[in-house]
Short mmCIF file of C-alpha atoms in Angstrom, two decimals:
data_model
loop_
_atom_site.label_atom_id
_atom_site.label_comp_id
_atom_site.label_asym_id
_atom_site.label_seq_id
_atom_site.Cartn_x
_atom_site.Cartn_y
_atom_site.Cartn_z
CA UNK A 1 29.24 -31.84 -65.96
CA UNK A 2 25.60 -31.54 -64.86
CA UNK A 3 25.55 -29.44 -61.72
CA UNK A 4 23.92 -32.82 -60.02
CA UNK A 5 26.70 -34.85 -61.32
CA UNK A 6 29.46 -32.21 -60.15
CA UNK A 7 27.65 -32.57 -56.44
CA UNK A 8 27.97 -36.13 -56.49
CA UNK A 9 31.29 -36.01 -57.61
CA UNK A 10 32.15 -36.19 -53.49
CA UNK A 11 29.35 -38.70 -53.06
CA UNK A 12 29.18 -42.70 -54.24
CA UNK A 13 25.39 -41.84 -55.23
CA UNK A 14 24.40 -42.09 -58.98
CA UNK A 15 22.28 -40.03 -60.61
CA UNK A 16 20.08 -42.26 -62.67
CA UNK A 17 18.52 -39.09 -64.63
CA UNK A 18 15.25 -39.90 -65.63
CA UNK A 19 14.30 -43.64 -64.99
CA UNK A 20 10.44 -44.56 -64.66
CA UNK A 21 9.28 -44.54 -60.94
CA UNK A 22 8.78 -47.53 -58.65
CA UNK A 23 5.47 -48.08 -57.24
CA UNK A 24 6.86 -45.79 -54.43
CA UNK A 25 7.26 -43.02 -56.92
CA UNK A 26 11.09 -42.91 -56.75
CA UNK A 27 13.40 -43.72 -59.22
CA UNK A 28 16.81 -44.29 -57.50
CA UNK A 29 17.79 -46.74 -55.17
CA UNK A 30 19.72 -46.57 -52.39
CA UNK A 31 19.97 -43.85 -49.53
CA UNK A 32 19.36 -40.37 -50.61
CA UNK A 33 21.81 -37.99 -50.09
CA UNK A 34 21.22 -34.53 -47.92
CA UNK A 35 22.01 -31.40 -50.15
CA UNK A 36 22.93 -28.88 -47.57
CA UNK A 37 25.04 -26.19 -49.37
CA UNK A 38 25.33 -24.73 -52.76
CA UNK A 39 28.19 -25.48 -54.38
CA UNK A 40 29.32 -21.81 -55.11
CA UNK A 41 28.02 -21.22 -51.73
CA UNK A 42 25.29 -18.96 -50.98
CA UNK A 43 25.19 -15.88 -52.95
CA UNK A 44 25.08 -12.35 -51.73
CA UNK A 45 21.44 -10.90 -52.31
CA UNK A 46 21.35 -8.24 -55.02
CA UNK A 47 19.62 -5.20 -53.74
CA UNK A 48 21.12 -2.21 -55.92
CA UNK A 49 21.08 -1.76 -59.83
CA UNK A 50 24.32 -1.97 -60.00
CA UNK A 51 24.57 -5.43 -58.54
CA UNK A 52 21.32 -6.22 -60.66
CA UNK A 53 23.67 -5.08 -64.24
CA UNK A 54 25.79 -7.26 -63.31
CA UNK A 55 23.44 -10.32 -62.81
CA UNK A 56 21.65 -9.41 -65.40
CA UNK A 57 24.74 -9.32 -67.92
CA UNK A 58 25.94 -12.68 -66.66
CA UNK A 59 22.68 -14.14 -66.81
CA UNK A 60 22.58 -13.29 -70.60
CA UNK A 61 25.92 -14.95 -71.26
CA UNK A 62 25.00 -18.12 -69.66
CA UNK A 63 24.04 -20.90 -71.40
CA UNK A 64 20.89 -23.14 -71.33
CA UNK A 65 18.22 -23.17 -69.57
CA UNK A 66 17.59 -21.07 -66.33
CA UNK A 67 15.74 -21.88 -63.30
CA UNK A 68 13.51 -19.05 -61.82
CA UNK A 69 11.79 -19.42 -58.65
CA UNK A 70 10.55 -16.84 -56.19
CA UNK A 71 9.38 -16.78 -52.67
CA UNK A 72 6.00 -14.95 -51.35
CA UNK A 73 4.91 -13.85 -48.09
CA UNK A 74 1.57 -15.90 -48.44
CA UNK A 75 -0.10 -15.66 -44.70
CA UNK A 76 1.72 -12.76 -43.75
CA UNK A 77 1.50 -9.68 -46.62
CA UNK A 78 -1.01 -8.40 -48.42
CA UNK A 79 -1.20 -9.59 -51.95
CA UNK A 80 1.14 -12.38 -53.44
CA UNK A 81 4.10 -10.14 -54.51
CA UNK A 82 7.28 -11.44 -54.66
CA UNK A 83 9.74 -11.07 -51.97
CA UNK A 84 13.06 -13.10 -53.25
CA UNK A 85 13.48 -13.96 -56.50
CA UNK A 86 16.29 -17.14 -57.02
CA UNK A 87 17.76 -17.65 -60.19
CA UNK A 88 20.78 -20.24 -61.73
CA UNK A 89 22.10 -20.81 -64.81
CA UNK A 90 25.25 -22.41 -66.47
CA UNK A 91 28.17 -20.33 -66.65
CA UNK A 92 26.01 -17.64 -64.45
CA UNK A 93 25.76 -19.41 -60.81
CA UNK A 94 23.05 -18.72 -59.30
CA UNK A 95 21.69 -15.35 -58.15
CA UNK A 96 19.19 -14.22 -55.44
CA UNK A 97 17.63 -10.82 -56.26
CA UNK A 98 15.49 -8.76 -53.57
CA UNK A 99 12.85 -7.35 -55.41
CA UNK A 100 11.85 -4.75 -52.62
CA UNK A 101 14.83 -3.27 -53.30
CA UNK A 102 14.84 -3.72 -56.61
CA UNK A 103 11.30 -3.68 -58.01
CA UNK A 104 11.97 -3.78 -61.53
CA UNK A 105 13.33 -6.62 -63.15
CA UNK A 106 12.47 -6.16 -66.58
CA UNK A 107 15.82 -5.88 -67.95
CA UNK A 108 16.47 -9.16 -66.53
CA UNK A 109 13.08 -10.57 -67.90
CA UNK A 110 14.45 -9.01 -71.38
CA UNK A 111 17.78 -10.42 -71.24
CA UNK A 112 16.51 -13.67 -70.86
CA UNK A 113 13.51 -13.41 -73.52
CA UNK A 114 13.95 -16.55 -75.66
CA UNK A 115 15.75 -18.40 -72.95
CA UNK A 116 13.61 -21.55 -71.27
CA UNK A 117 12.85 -21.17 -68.21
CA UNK A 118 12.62 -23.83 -65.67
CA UNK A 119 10.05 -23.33 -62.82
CA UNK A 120 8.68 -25.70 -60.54
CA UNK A 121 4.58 -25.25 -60.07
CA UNK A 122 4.86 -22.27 -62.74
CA UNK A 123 1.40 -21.09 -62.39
CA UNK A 124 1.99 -20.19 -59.02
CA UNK A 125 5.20 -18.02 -59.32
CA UNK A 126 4.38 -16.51 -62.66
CA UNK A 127 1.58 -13.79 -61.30
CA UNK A 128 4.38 -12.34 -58.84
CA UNK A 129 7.54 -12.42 -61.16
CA UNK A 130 4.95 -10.89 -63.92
CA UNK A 131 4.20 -8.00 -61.56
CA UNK A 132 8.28 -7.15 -61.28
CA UNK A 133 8.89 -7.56 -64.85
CA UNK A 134 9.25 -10.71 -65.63
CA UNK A 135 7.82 -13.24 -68.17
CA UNK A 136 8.95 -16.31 -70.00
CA UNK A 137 8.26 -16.77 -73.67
CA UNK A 138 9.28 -20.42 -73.42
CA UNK A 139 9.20 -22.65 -70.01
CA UNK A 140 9.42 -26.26 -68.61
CA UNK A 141 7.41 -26.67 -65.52
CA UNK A 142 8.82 -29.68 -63.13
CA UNK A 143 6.00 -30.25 -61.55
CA UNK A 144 3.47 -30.85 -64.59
CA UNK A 145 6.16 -32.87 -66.34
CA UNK A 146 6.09 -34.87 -63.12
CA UNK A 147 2.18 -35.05 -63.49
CA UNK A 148 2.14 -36.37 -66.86
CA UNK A 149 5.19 -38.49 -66.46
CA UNK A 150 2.91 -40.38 -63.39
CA UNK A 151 4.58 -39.35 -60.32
CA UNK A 152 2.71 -39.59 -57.60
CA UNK A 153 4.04 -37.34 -55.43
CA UNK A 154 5.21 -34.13 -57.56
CA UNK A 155 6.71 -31.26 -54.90
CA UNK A 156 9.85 -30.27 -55.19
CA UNK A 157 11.43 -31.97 -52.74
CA UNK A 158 9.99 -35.41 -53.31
CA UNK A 159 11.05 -35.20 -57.29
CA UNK A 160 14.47 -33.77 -56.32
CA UNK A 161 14.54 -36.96 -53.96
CA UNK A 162 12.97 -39.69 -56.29
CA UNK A 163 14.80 -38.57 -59.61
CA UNK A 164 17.94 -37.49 -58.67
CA UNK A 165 18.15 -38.80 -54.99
CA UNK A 166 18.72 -35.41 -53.11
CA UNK A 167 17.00 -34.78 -49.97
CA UNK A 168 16.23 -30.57 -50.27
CA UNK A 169 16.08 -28.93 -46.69
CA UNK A 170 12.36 -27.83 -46.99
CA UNK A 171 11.90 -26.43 -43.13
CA UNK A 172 11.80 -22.68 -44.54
CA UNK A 173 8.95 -23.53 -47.21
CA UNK A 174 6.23 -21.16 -44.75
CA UNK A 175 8.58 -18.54 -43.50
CA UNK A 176 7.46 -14.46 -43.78
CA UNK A 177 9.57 -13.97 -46.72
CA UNK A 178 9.45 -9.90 -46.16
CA UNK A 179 11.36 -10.34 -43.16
CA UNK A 180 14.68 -7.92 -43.79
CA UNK A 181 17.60 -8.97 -43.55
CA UNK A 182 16.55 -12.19 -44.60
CA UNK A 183 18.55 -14.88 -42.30
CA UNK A 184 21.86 -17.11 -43.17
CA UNK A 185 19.61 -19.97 -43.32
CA UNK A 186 16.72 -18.84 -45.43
CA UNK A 187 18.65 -18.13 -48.10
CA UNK A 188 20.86 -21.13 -48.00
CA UNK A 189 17.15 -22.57 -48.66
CA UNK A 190 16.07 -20.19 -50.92
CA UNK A 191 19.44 -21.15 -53.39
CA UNK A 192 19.11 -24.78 -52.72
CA UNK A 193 15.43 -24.39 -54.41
CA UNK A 194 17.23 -23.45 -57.83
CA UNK A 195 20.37 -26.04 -57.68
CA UNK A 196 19.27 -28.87 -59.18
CA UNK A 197 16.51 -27.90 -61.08
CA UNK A 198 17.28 -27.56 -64.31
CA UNK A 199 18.69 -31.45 -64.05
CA UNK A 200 15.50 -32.27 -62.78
CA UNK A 201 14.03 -30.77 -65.86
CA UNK A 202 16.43 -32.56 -68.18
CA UNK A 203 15.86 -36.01 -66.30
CA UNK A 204 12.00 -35.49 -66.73
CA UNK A 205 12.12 -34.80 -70.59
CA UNK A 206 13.99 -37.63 -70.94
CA UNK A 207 11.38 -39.59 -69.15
CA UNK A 208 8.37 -38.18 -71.07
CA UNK A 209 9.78 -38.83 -74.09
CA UNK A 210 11.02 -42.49 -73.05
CA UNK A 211 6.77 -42.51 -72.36
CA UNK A 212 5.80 -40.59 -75.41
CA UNK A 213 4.34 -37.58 -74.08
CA UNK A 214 7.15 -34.84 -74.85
CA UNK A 215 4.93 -33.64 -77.54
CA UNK A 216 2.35 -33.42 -74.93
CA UNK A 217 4.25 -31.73 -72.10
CA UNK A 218 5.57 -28.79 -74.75
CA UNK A 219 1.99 -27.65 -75.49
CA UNK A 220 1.38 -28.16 -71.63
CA UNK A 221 4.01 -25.41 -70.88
CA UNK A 222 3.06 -23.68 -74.05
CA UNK A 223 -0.18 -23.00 -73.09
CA UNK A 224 1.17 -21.79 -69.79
CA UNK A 225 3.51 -19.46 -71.17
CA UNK A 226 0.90 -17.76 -73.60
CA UNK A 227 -1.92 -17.83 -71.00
CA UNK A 228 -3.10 -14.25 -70.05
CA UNK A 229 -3.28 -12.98 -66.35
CA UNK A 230 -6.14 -14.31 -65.14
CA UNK A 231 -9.24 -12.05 -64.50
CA UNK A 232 -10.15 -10.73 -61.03
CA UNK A 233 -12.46 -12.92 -59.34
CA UNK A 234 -15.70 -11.62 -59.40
CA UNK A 235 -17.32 -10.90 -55.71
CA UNK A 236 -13.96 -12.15 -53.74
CA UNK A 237 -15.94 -12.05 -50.70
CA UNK A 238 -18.36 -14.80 -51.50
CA UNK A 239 -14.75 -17.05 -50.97
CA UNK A 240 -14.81 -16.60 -46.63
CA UNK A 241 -14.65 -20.12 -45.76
CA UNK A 242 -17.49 -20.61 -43.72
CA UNK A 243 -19.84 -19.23 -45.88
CA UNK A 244 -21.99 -22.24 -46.12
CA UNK A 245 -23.53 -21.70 -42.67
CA UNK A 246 -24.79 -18.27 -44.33
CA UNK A 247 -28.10 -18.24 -45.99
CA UNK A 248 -30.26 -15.09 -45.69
CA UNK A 249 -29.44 -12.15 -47.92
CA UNK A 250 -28.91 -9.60 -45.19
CA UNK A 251 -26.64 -11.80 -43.57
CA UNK A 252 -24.58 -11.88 -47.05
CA UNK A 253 -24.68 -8.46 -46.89
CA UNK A 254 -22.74 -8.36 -43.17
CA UNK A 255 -20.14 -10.78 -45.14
CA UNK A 256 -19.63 -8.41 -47.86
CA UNK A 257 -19.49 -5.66 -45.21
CA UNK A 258 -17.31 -6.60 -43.06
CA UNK A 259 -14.52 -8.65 -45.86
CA UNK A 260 -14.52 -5.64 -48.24
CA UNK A 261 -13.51 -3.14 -44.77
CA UNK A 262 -11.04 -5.81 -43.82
CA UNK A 263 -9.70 -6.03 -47.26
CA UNK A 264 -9.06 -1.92 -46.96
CA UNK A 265 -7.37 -2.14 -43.49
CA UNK A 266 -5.44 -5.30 -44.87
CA UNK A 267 -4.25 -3.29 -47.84
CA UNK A 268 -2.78 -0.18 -46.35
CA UNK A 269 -1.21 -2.32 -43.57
CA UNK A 270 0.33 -4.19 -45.64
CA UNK A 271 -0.55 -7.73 -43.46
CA UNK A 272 -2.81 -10.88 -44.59
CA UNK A 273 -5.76 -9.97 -44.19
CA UNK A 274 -6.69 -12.76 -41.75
CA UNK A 275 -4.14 -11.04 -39.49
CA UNK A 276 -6.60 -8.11 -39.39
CA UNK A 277 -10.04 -10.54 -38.95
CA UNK A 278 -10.34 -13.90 -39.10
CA UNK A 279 -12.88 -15.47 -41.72
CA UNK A 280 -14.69 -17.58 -38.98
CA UNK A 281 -15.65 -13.66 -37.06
CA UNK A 282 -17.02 -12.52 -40.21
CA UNK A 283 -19.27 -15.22 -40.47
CA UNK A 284 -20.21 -15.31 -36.51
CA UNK A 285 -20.79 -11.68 -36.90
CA UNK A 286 -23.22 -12.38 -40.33
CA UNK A 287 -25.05 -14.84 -38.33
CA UNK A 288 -25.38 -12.78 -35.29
CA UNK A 289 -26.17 -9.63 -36.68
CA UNK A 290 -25.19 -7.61 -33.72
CA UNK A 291 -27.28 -4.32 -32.82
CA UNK A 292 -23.97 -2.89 -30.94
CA UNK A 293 -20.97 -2.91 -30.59
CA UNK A 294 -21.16 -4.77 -26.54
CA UNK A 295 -22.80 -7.79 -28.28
CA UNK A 296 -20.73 -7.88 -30.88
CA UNK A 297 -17.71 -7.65 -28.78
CA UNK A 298 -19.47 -11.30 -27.34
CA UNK A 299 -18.72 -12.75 -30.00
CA UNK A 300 -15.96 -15.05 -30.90
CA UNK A 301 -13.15 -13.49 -33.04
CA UNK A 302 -14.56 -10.24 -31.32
CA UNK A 303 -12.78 -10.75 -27.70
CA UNK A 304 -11.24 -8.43 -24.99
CA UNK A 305 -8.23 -8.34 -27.33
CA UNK A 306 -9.76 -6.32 -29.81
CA UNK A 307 -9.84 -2.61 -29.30
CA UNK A 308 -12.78 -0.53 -28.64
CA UNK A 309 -12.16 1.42 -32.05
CA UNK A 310 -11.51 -1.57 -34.08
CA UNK A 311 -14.47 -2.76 -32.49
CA UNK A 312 -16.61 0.24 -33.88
CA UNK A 313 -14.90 0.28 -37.10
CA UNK A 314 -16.42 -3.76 -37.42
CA UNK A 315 -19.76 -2.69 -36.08
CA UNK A 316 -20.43 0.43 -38.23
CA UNK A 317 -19.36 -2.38 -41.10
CA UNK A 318 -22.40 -4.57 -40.11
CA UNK A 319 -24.67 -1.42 -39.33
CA UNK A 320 -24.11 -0.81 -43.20
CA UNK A 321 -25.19 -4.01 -44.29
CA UNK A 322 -28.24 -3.99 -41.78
CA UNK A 323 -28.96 -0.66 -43.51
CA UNK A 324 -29.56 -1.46 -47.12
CA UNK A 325 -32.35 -1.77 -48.67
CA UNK A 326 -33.91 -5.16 -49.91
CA UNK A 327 -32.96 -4.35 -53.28
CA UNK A 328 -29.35 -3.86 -52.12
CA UNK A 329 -28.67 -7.10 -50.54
CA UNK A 330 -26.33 -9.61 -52.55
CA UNK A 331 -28.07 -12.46 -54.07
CA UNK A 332 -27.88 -15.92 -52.29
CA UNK A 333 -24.73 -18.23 -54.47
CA UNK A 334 -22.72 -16.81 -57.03
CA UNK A 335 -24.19 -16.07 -60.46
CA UNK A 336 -23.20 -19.29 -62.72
CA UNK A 337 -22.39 -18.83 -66.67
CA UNK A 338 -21.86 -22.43 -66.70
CA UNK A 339 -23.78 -25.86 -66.14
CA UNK A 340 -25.36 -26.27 -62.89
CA UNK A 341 -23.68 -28.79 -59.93
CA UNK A 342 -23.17 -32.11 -61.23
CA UNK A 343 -25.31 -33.48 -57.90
CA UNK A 344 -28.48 -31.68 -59.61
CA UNK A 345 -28.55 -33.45 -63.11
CA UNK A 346 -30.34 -36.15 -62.47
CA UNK A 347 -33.19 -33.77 -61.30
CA UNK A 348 -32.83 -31.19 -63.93
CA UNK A 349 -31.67 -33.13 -66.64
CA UNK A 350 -31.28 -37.05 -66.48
CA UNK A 351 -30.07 -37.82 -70.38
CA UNK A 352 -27.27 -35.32 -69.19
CA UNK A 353 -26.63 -37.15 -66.09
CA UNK A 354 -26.08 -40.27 -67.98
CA UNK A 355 -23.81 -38.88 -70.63
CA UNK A 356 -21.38 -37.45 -67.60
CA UNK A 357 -21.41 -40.54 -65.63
CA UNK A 358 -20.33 -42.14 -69.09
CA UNK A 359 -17.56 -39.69 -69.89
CA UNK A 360 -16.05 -39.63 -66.60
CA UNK A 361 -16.01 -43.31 -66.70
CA UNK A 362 -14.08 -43.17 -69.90
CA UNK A 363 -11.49 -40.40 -69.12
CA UNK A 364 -11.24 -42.21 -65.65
CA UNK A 365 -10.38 -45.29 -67.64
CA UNK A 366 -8.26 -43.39 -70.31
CA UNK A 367 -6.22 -41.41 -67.06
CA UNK A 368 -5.42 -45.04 -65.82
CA UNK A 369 -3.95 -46.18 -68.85
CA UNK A 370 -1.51 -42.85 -69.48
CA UNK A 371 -0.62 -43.17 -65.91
CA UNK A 372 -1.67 -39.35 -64.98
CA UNK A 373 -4.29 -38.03 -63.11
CA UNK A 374 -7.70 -37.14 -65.11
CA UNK A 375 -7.66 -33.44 -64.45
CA UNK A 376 -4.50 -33.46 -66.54
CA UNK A 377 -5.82 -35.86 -69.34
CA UNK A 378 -8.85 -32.82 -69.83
CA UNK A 379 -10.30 -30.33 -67.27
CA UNK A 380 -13.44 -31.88 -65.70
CA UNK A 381 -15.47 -28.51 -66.05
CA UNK A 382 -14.52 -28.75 -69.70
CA UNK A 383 -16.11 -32.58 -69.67
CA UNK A 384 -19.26 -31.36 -67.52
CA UNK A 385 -19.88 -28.36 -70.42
CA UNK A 386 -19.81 -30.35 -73.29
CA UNK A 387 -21.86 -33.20 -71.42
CA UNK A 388 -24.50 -30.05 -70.21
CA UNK A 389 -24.45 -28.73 -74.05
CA UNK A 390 -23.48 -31.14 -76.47
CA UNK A 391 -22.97 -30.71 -79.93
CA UNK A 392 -26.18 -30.69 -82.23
CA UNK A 393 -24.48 -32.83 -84.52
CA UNK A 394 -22.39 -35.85 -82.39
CA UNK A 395 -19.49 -37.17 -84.50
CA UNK A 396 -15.76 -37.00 -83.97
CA UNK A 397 -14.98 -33.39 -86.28
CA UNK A 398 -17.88 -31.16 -83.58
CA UNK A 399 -16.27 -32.74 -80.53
CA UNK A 400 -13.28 -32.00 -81.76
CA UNK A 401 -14.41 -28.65 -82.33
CA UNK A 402 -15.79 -28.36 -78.97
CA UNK A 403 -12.99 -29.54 -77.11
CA UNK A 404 -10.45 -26.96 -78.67
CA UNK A 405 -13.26 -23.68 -78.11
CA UNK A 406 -12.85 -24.88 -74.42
CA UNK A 407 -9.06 -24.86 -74.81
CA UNK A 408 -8.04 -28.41 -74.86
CA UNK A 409 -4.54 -28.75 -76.28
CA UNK A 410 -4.22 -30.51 -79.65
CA UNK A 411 -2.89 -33.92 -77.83
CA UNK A 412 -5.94 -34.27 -75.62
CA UNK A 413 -8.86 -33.28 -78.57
CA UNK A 414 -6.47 -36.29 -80.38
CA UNK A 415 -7.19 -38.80 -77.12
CA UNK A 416 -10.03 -37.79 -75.53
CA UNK A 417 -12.51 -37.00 -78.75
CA UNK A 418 -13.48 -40.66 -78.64
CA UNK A 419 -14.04 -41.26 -75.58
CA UNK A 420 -16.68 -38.33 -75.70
CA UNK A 421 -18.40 -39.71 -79.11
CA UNK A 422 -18.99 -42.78 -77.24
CA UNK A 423 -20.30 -41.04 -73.62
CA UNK A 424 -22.20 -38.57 -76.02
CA UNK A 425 -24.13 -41.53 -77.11
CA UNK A 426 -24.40 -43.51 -74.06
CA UNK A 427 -27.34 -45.70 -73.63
CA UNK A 428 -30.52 -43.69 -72.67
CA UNK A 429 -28.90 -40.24 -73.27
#
């Protein structure tokens, strides 16, 4: 038995594994059914190597697929580490590791090289369970099956619910996962996360290849799994929400300032940075440009709260900034390798315009008929670059070329090259 059909083994609901959504997006009928405990119940937290050997050596004699999922302090820590890492496979259980304890799972990620692994949203989890040791050669990722499958709701707990008709306790989702000892509850939570989704996985394949698009999901998760880390962003601090109100240079500079000191303070404390200074003081503070610290101390996100040396430490952060020279001062926007904002074509380039207002007619119309949402049928900024810069030459073999040098996956240079060679050649392009 399926460990879904082994829970509902005490239950009168069936699991339909895999039928096509309703227009609500759910695929059983009838009440769904709470899943509040595990069914080996939940399982004691590994924090030694010797308890990790022994995961680890039953988690190589499973069998199948394993789920993998792993819980972050977002909002709380510095960084997106991982904080519990929840595993499950047949004939292993499932296992919840602490990786504070136990910061290197590689012989874990070894043991189960080759294996799939299931993950739900994988591009989120894989950064953290990379850092600890830990990387798939082979994965299914729930979520993007449920994308291309045409769910329209695709977290967890609404596919758990509208494939296999399990309502997931999600109330723990936002929690400070670095927390130690990590309560009862939480990690009832944290293990419920990993029970059912390797049937999930199995109910989805079955669906996308009931639709066709198995083929297309495989180099979906392929691509995933050979992707490398991603770069570091270049100039982070041009991200402070709020930054739109901020126009001179010297005012950028204050920005820069005061996010790359609070980034420092963040890191060796170990907190979110927004616990050390919000986003919207930095940019009162840029606009302000305080002379001292008693006026910057009137500002909000600068109040009677904060100390009178963490109120120097911001101030000698915007004295810096008010310092530099002209030729110092950060550059208004962020330097652009790409096409400029689709709102400026018609001004800069109106046979361009016309050719992406034709090609995001067509994928819109091609995303309609596959029953997934355009981003997934091909990456808009992939669309707007090839609409900026087409091909000297427009016929189906240099789309197709240009489509793959900008990554597209074999299945979507197969169904989207045409509907390029026609918005390539629209009408007054």
């Amino acid at each position: 038995m399926t460990d879904a059909q082994d829970t509902a083994a005490d239950s009168s609901l069936r699991i339909p594994g895999g039928t096509p959504p309703d227009d609500a997006g759910s695929s059983v009928t009838g009440a769904p059914t709470p899943l509040l405990e595990p069914r080996e119940g939940i399982p004691p937290v590994v924090t030694d190597e010797a308890a990790l050997a022994r995961v680890t050596a039953a988690f190589a004699a499973g069998s199948g697929p394993v789920a993998v999922d792993a819980e972050r302090a977002s909002g709380y820590r510095y960084g997106q580490r991982a904080y519990l890492v929840q595993l499950r496979r047949e004939g292993a259980g499932s296992a919840l590791i602490d990786p504070v304890a136990c910061p290197d799972l590689s012989g874990l990620g070894e043991a189960l090289s080759g294996v799939e692994w299931v993950l739900h949203a994988a591009t989120q989890d894989l950064p953290c369970l990379r850092e600890i040791g830990m990387t798939p050669s082979r994965l299914f990722d729930t979520e993007l099956a449920g994308r291309l499958a045409g769910f329209p709701r695709v977290g967890l707990g609404a596919m758990v619910e509208g494939v296999l008709g399990y309502v997931l306790e999600k109330g723990h989702s936002a929690v400070d996962w670095s927390t130690r000892p990590l309560p009862e509850p939480w990690l009832r939570y944290a293990a419920l996360d990993v029970e059912l989704l390797v049937d999930l996985r199995d109910a989805l394949e079955k669906e996308l290849d009931r639709q066709g698009k198995l083929e297309w999901a495989l180099q979906e998760f392929d691509a995933i799994a050979t992707a490398p880390p991603a770069e570091p962003r270049k100039d982070p601090w041009r991200r402070t929400s709020g930054m739109h109100k901020v126009r001179r240079r010297r005012q950028l500079a204050v920005v820069r300032e005061l996010w790359e000191t609070r980034d420092r303070i963040a890191q060796r404390r170990d907190v979110s940075p927004g616990k050390v200074l919000s986003d919207a003081a930095i940019v009162e503070a840029a606009l302000a440009l305080p002379g001292n610290v008693h006026a910057l101390a009137a500002l909000n996100g600068f109040g009677h709260r904060t100390g009178r040396r963490q109120l120097e430490q911001w101030q000698t952060a915007v004295d810096r900034a008010r310092a530099l020279p002209e030729t110092a001062l950060p550059q208004p926007g962020q330097q652009v390798t790409g096409p400029p904002p689709p709102r400026a074509w018609a001004d800069k380039d109106p046979a361009a315009a016309t050719r992406l207002s034709a090609a995001r007619t067509g994928v819109s119309a091609l995303a309609e008929r596959l029953a997934m949402p355009q981003e997934n049928v091909i990456s808009p900024d992939t669309v707007r670059r090839i609409c900026w810069e087409p091909p000297k030459v427009v016929d189906t073999g240099s789309v197709e070329t240009a489509l793959a040098g900008y990554g597209a996956r074999p299945w979507q240079v197969e169904l989207v090259t045409p509907v390029l060679v026609d918005a390539l050649a629209a009408k007054g392009a």
